Structures are given as C-alpha cells and as structure tokens.
Coordinates of N, CA and C in Angstrom, one line a residue:
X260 N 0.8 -1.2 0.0 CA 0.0 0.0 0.0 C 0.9 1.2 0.0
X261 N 0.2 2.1 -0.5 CA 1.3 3.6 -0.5 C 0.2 4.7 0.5
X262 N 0.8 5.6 0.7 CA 0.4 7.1 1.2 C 0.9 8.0 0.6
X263 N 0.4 8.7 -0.2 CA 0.7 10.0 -0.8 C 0.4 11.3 -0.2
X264 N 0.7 12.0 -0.3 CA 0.6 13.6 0.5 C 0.6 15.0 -0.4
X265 N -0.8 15.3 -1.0 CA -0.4 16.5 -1.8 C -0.8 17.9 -0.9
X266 N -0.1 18.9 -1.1 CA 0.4 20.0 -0.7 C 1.1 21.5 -0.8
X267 N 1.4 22.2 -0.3 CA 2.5 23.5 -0.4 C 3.8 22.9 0.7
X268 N 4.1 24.2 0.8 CA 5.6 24.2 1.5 C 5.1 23.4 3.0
X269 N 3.9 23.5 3.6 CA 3.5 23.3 4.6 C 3.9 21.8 5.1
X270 N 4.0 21.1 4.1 CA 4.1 19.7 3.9 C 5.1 19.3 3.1
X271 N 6.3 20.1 2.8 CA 7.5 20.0 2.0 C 8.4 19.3 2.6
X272 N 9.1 18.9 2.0 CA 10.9 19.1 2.4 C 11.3 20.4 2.5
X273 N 11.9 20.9 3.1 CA 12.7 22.5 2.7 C 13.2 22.4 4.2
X274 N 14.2 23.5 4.4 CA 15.1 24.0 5.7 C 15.4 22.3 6.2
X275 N 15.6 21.3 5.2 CA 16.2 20.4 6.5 C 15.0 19.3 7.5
X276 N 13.8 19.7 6.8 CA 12.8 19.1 7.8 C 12.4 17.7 7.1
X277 N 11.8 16.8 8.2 CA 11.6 15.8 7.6 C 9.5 15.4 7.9
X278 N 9.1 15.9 6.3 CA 7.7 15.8 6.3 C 6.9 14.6 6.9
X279 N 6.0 15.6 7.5 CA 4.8 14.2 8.4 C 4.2 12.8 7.4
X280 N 4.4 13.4 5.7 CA 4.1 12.3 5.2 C 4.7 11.2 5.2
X281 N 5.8 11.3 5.4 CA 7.1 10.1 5.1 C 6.9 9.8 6.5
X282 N 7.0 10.1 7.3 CA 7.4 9.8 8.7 C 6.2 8.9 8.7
X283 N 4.7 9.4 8.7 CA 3.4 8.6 8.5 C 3.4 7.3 7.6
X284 N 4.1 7.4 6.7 CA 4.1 6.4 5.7 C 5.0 5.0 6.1
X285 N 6.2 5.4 6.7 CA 6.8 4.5 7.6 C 6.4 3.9 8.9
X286 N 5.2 4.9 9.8 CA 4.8 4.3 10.9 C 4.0 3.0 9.9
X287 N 3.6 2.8 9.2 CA 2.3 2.1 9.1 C 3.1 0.8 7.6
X288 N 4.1 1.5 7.5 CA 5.1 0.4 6.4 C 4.6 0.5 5.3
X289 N 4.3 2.0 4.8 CA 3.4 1.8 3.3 C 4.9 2.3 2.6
X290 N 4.2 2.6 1.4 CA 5.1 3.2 0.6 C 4.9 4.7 0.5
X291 N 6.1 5.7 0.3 CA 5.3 6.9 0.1 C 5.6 7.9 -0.8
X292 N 4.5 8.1 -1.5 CA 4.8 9.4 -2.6 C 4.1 10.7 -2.2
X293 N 5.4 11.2 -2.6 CA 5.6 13.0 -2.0 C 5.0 13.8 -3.4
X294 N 3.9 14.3 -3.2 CA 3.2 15.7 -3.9 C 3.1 17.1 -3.3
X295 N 3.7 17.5 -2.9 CA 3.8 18.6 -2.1 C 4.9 19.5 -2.5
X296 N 4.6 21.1 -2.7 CA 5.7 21.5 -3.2 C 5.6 23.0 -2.7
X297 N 7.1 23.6 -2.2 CA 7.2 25.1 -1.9 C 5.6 26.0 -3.2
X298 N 5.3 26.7 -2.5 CA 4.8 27.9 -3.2 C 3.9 26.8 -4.4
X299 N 3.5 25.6 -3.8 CA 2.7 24.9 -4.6 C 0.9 25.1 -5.0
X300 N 0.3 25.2 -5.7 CA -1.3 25.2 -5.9 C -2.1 24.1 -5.9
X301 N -3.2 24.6 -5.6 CA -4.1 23.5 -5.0 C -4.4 22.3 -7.1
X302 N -3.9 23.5 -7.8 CA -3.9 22.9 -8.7 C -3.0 21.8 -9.4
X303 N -1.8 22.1 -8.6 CA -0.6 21.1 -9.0 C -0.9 20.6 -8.2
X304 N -1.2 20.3 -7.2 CA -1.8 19.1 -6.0 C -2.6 18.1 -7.2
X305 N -3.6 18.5 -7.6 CA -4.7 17.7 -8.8 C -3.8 17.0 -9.3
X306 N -2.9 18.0 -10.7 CA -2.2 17.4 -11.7 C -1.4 16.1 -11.0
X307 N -0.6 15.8 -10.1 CA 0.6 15.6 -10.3 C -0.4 14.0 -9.4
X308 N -1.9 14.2 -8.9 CA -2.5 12.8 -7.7 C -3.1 12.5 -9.0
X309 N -3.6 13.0 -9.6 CA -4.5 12.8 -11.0 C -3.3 11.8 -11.9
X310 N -2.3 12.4 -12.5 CA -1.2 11.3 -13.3 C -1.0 10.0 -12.5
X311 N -0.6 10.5 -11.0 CA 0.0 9.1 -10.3 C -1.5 8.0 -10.4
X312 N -2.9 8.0 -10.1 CA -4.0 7.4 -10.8 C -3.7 7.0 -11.8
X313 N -3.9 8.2 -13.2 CA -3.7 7.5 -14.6 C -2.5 6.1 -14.6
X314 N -1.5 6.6 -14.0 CA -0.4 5.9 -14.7 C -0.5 4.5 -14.1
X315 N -1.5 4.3 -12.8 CA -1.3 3.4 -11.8 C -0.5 3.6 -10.8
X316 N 0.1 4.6 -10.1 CA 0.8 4.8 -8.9 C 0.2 5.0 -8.1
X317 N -1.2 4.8 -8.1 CA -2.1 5.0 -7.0 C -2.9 4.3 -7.4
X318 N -3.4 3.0 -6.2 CA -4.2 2.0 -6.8 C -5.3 1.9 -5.4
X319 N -6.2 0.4 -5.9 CA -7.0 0.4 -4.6 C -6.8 0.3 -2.8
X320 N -7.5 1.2 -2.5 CA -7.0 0.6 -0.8 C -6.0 1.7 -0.6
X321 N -4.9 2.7 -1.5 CA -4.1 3.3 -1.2 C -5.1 4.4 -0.4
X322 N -4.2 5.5 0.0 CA -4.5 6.7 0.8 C -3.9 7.9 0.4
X323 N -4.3 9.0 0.2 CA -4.2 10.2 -0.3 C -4.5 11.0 0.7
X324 N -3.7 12.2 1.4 CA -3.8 13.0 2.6 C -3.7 14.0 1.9
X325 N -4.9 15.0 1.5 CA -5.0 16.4 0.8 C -4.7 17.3 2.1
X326 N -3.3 18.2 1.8 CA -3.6 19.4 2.2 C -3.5 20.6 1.2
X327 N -4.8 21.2 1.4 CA -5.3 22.4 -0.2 C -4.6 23.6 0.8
X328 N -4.1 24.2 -0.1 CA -3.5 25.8 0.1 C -4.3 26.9 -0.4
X329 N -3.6 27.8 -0.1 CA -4.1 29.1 -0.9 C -4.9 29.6 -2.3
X330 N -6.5 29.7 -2.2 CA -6.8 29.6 -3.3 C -6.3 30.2 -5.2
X331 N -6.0 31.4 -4.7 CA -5.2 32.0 -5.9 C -4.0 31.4 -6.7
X332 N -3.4 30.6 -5.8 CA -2.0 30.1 -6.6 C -2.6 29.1 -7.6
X333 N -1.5 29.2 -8.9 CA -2.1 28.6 -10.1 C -0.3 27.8 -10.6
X334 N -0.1 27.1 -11.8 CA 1.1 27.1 -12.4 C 0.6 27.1 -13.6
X335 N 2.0 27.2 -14.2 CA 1.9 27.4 -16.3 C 3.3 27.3 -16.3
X336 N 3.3 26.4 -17.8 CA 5.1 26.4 -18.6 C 5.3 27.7 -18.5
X337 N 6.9 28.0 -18.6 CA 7.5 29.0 -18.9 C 8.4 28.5 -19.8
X338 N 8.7 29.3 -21.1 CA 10.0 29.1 -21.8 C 11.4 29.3 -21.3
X339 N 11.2 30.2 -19.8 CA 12.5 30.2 -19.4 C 13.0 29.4 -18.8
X340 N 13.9 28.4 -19.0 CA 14.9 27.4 -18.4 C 15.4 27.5 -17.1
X341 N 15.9 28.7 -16.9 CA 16.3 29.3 -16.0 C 15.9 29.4 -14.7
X342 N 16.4 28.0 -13.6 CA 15.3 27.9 -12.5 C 15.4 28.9 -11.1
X343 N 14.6 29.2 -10.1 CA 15.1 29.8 -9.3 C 16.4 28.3 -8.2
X344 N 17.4 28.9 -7.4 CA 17.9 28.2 -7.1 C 18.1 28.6 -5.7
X345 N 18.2 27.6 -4.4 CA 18.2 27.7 -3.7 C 18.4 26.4 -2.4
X346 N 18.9 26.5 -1.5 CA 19.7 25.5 -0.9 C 18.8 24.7 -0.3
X347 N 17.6 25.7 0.0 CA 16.9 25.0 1.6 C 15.4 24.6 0.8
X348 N 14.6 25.1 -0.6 CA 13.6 24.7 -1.3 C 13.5 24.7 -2.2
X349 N 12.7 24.0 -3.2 CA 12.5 24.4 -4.7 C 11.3 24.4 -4.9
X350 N 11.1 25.7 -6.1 CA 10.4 26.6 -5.9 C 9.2 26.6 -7.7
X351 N 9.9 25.6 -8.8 CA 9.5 25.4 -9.8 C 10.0 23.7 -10.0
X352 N 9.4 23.4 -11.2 CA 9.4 22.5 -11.8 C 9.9 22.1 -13.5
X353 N 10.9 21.7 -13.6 CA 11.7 20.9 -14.7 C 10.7 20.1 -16.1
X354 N 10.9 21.4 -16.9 CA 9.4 20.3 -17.9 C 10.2 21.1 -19.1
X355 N 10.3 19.6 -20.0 CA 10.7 19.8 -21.1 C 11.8 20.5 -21.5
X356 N 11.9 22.1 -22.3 CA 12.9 22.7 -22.8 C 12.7 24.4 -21.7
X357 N 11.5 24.1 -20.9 CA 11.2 25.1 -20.0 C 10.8 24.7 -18.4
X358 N 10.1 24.8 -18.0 CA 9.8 24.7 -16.5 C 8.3 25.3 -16.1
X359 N 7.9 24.7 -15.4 CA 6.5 24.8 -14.7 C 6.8 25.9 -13.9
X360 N 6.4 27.5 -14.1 CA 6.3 28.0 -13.0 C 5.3 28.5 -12.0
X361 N 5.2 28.3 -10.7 CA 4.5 28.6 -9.7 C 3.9 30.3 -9.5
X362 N 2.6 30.0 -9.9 CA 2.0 31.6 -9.5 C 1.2 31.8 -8.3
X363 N 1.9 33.0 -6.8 CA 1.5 33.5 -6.0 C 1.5 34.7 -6.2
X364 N 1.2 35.3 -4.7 CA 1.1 36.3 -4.5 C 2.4 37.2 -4.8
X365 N 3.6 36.7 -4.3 CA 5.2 36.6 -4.7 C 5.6 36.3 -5.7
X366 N 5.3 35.6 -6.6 CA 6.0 34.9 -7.8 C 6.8 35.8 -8.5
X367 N 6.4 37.3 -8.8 CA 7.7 38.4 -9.1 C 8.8 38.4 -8.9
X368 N 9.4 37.7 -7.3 CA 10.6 37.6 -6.6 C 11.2 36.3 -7.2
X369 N 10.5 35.4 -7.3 CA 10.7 34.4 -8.1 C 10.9 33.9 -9.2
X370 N 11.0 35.4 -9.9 CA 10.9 35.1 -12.2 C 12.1 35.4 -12.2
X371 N 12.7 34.8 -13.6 CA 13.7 34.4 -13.6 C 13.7 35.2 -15.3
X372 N 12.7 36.1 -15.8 CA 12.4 36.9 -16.9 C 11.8 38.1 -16.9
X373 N 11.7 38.7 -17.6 CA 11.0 40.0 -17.9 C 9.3 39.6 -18.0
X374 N 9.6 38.3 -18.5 CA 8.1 38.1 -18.7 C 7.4 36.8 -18.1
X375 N 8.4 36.4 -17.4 CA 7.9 36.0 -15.6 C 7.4 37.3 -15.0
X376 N 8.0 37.9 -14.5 CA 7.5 39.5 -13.8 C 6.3 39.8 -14.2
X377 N 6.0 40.3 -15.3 CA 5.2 40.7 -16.1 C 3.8 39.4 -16.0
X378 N 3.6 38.3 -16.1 CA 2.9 37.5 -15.8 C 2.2 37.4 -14.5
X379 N 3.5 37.1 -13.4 CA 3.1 37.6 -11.7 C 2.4 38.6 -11.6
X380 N 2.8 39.6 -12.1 CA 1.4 40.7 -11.5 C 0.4 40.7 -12.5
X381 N 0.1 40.4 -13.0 CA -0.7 39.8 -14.0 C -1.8 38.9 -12.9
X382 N -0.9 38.0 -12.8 CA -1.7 37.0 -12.3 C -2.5 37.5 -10.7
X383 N -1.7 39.0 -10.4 CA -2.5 39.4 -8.8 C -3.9 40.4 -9.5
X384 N -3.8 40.4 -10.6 CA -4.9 41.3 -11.3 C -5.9 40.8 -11.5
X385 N -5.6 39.6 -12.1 CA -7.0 39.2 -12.7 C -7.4 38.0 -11.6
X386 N -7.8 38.6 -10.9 CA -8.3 37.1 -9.7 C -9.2 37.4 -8.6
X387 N -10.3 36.6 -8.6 CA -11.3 37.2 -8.0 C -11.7 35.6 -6.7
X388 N -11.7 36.0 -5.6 CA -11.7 35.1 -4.8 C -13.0 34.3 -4.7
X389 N -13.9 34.8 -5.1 CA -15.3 34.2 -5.2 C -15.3 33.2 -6.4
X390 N -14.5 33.6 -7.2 CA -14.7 33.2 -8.7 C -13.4 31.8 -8.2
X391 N -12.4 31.7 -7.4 CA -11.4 31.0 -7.5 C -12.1 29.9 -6.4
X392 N -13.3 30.5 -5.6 CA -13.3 29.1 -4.7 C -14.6 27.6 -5.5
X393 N -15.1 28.7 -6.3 CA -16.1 27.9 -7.1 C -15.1 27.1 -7.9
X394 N -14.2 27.4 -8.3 CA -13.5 26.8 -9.2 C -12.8 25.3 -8.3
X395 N -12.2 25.9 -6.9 CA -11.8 25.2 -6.2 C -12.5 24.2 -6.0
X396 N -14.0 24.2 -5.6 CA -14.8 23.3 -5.1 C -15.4 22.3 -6.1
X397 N -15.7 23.3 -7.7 CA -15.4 22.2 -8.9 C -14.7 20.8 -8.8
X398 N -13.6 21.6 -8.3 CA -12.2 20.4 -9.0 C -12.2 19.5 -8.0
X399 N -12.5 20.0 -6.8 CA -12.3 19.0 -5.8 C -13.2 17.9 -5.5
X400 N -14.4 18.2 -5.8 CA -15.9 17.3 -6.1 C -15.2 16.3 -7.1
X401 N -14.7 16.7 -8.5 CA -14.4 16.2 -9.3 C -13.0 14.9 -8.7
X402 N -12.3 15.9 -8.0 CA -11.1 14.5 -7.9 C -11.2 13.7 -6.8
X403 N -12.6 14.1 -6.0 CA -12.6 13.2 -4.7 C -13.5 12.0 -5.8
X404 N -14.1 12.4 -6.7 CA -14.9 11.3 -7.1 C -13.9 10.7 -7.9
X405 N -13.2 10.9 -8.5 CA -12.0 9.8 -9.4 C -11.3 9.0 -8.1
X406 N -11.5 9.7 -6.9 CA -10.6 8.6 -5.8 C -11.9 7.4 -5.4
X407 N -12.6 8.2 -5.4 CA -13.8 6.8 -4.9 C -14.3 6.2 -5.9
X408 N -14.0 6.6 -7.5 CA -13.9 5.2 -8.7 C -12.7 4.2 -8.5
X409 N -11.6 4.8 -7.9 CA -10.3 4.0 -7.6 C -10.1 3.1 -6.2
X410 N -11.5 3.3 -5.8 CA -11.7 3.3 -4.2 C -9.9 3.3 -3.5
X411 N -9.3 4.9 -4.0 CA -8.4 5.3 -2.9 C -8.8 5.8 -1.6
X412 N -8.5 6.1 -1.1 CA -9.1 6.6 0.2 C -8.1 8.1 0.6
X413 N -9.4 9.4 0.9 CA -8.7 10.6 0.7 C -9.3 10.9 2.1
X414 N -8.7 12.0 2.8 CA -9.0 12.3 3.8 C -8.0 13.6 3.5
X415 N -9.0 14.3 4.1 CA -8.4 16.3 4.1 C -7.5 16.3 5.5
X416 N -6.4 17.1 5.1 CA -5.5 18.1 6.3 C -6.0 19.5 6.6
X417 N -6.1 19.6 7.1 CA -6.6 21.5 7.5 C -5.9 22.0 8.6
X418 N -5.2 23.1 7.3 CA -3.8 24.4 7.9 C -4.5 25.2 8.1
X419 N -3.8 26.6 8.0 CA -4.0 27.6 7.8 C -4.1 28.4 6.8
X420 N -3.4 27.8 5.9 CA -3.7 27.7 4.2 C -5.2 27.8 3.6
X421 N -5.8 26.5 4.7 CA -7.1 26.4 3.6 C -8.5 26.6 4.7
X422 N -8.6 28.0 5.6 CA -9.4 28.3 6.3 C -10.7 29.0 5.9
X423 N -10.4 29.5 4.7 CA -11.4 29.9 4.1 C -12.0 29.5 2.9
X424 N -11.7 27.9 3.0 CA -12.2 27.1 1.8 C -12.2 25.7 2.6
X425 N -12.4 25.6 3.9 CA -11.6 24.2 4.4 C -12.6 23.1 4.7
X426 N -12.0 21.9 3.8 CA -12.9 20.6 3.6 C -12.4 19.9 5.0
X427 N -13.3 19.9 6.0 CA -13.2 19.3 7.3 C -12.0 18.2 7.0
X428 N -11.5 17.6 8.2 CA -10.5 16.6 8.1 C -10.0 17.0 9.4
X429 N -8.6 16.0 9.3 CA -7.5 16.5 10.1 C -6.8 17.6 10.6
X430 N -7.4 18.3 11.8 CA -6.9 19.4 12.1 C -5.4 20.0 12.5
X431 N -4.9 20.5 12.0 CA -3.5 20.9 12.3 C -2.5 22.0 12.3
X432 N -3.7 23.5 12.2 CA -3.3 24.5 12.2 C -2.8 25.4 13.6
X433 N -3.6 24.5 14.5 CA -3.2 24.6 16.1 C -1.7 24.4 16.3
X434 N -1.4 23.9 15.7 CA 0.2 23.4 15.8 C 1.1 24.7 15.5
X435 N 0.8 25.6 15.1 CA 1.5 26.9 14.3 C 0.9 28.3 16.1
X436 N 0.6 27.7 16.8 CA 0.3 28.5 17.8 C 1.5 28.4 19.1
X437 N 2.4 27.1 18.8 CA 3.3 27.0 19.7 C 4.4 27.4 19.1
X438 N 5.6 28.0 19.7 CA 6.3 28.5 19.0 C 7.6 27.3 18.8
X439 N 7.1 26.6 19.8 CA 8.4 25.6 19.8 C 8.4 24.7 18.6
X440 N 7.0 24.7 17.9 CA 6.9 23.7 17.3 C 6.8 24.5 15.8
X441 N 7.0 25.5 15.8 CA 7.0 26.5 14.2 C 8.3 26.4 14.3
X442 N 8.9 26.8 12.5 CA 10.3 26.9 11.5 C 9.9 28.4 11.5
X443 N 8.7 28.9 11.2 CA 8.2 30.5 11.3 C 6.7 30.9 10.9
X444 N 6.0 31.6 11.2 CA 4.6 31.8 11.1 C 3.8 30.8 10.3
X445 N 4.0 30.3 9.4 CA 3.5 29.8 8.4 C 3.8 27.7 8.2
X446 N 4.9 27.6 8.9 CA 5.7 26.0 8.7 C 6.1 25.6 10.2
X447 N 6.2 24.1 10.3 CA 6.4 23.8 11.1 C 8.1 23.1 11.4
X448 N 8.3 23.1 12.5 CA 9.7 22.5 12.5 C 9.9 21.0 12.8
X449 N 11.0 20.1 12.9 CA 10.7 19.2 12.9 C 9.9 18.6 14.2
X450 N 10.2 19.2 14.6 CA 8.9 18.8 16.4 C 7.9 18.9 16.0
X451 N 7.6 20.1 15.3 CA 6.3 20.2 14.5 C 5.6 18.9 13.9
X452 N 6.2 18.3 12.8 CA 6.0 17.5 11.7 C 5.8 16.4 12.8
X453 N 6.8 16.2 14.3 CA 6.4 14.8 14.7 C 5.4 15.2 15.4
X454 N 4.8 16.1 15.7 CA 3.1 15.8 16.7 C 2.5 16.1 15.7
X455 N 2.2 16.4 14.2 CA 1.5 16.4 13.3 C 1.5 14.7 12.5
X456 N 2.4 14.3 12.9 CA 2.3 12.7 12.6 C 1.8 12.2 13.2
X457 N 2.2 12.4 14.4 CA 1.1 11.3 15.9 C -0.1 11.8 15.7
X458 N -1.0 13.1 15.6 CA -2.3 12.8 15.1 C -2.8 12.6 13.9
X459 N -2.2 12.3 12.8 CA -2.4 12.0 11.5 C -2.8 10.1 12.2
X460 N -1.6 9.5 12.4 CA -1.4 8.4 12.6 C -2.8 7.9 13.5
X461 N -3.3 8.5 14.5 CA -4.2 8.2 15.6 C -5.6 8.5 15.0
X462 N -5.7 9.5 13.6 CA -7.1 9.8 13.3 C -7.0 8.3 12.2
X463 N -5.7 8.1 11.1 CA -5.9 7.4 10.3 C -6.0 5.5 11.1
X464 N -5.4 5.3 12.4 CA -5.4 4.2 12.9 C -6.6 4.1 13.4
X465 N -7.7 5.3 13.8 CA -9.3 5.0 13.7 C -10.1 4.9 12.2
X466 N -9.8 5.6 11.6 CA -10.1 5.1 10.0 C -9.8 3.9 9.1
X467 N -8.8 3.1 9.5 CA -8.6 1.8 8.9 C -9.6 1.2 9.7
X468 N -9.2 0.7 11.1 CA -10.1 0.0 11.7 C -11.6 -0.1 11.5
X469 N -12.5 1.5 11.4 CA -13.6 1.2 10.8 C -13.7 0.6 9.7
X470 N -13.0 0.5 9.2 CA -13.4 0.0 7.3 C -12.9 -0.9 7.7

C-alpha cells in the first residue's frame, strides 16, 4: 500500500525538515509518494495525484492525505529554463525545454524573466476570490470522485492555508500556535511534523479499523 501527501511548503521538504508524510508512511510500512511542493497550488496538487492514478501509482485501498492551500495560486510552462535556485527549497518544476512555473502572491521575486514578472502581476490582477473558490470546489468534487472510482481513500489536512475554503479533516493549524513547534509563522519545525504525525497516525489508525 502507499500514502501519498499532496500540498505546499506546509508539507514540503525545505530547511532540512523531515515531512509528516514520510514519517506517517513509515509508521504504518506503506510506501510513500511525495506531492507537495514550496509555493505549490491546489492545482498542481490535482495534476501531479491525478497522473500518479492514470499511470497506476495510486491504486485500490491506497490513501491520499490532501492538504489544499491558498486559493489564488495557479502554475503554467514558462519558456524560461532558467530555474530559481536555492539550498533549503524548490520553488519550480523541470518540464521539457522550459519549467513549470509557480504563480503567488510573490512569484515576481521568483521570475527568472522579464516576462515572468510581467505574468506575476498579472496573475495578482486578474483574480477574483469568489470566482477561485467555485472553481476550487469544482475540482475538488471532481477529484474526490475519481478517488472513490479507484476506491483510494482521501482524507483532508486542515492548515492555515485552507481556512477559508476548508474541507473538514485533520486538524492541524493549532500546531502553528506554539512557538516551539514553528520553522516561522507559516511552517512547522521538525517537532512540528512529529506531533502532526502522531495525530495524522491516531485519526488514520481509527479510520482503517472502521473500514
């Protein structure tokens, strides 16, 4: 069986930490594939659980642990090659003769072109929050039902990220209120990630047992 984990930075690798998914994946001896990515969208979450299905990397009985982010963030190819680089995260994706880049609120800081820049504020223009949660709630109706044609089994995370779009689940934004257990306002440290595993582990070891 596998556990997959799709995500943002919340649920990343970066600074050295080691994510509640792997750590979760090993309490329980599954296998684990990592979807989660710095400055990631609820849309590259879809893309990348959606292919691992098509292709067969996610089959019956597996488990999929959504945590949805920030509704605005989107991605798109860039022709620029040119990736951002950086020790402790990564921040795009390697496609083809160009790269997948990540659109936030920040993505300006992040272009690596004239017409990266020019796109990022672009993208803070034309975006309308009402218009982005319908869309959200589209997709997500849509991919919770391809998991229950696959009978994967999906169960929501809920940050801070996704409070004002948030599909009940596993609560875990309380954890960002201790300081001991934050990397900084927004991420957890690795103490963090282990009391976010112990109740990942304790809600999902009541969820197998029922079924």
């Amino acid at each position: 069986m596998k556990i997959a984990v799709g995500g943002c930075s919340f649920s990343d690798y970066r600074y050295d930490v080691l994510p509640y998914g792997e750590q979760v994946a090993e309490y329980f001896g599954f296998e684990y594939l990592h979807a989660a990515a710095c400055a990631g969208s609820n849309h590259r979450i879809w893309r990348v659980l959606t292919k691992a299905i098509i292709d067969k990397k996610l089959t019956s009985g597996d488990i999929i642990l959504l945590q949805y982010t920030i509704l605005d963030r989107k991605e798109i190819w860039s022709p620029t090659s040119k990736r951002y680089k950086s020790p402790y995260e990564t921040l795009d994706d390697e496609w083809e003769d160009g790269k997948l880049f990540r659109l936030t609120v920040h993505s300006d800081s992040l272009a690596k072109s004239a017409d990266e820049i020019k796109i990022s504020k672009l993208h803070n223009k034309f975006t309308n929050y009402n218009y982005n949660k319908e869309v959200f709630l589209t997709q997500h109706v849509m991919f919770d039902a391809l998991c229950k044609q696959n009978k994967i089994h999906l169960f929501n995370i809920n940050t801070q990220y996704d409070k004002d779009h948030r599909i009940q689940g596993i609560e875990l934004d309380h954890i960002l209120e201790h300081d001991h257990l934050r990397l900084d306002s927004a991420h957890m440290n690795n103490d963090g990630h282990r009391v976010a595993t112990a109740k990942i582990v304790d809600f999902l070891d009541q969820a197998i047992d029922a079924s």
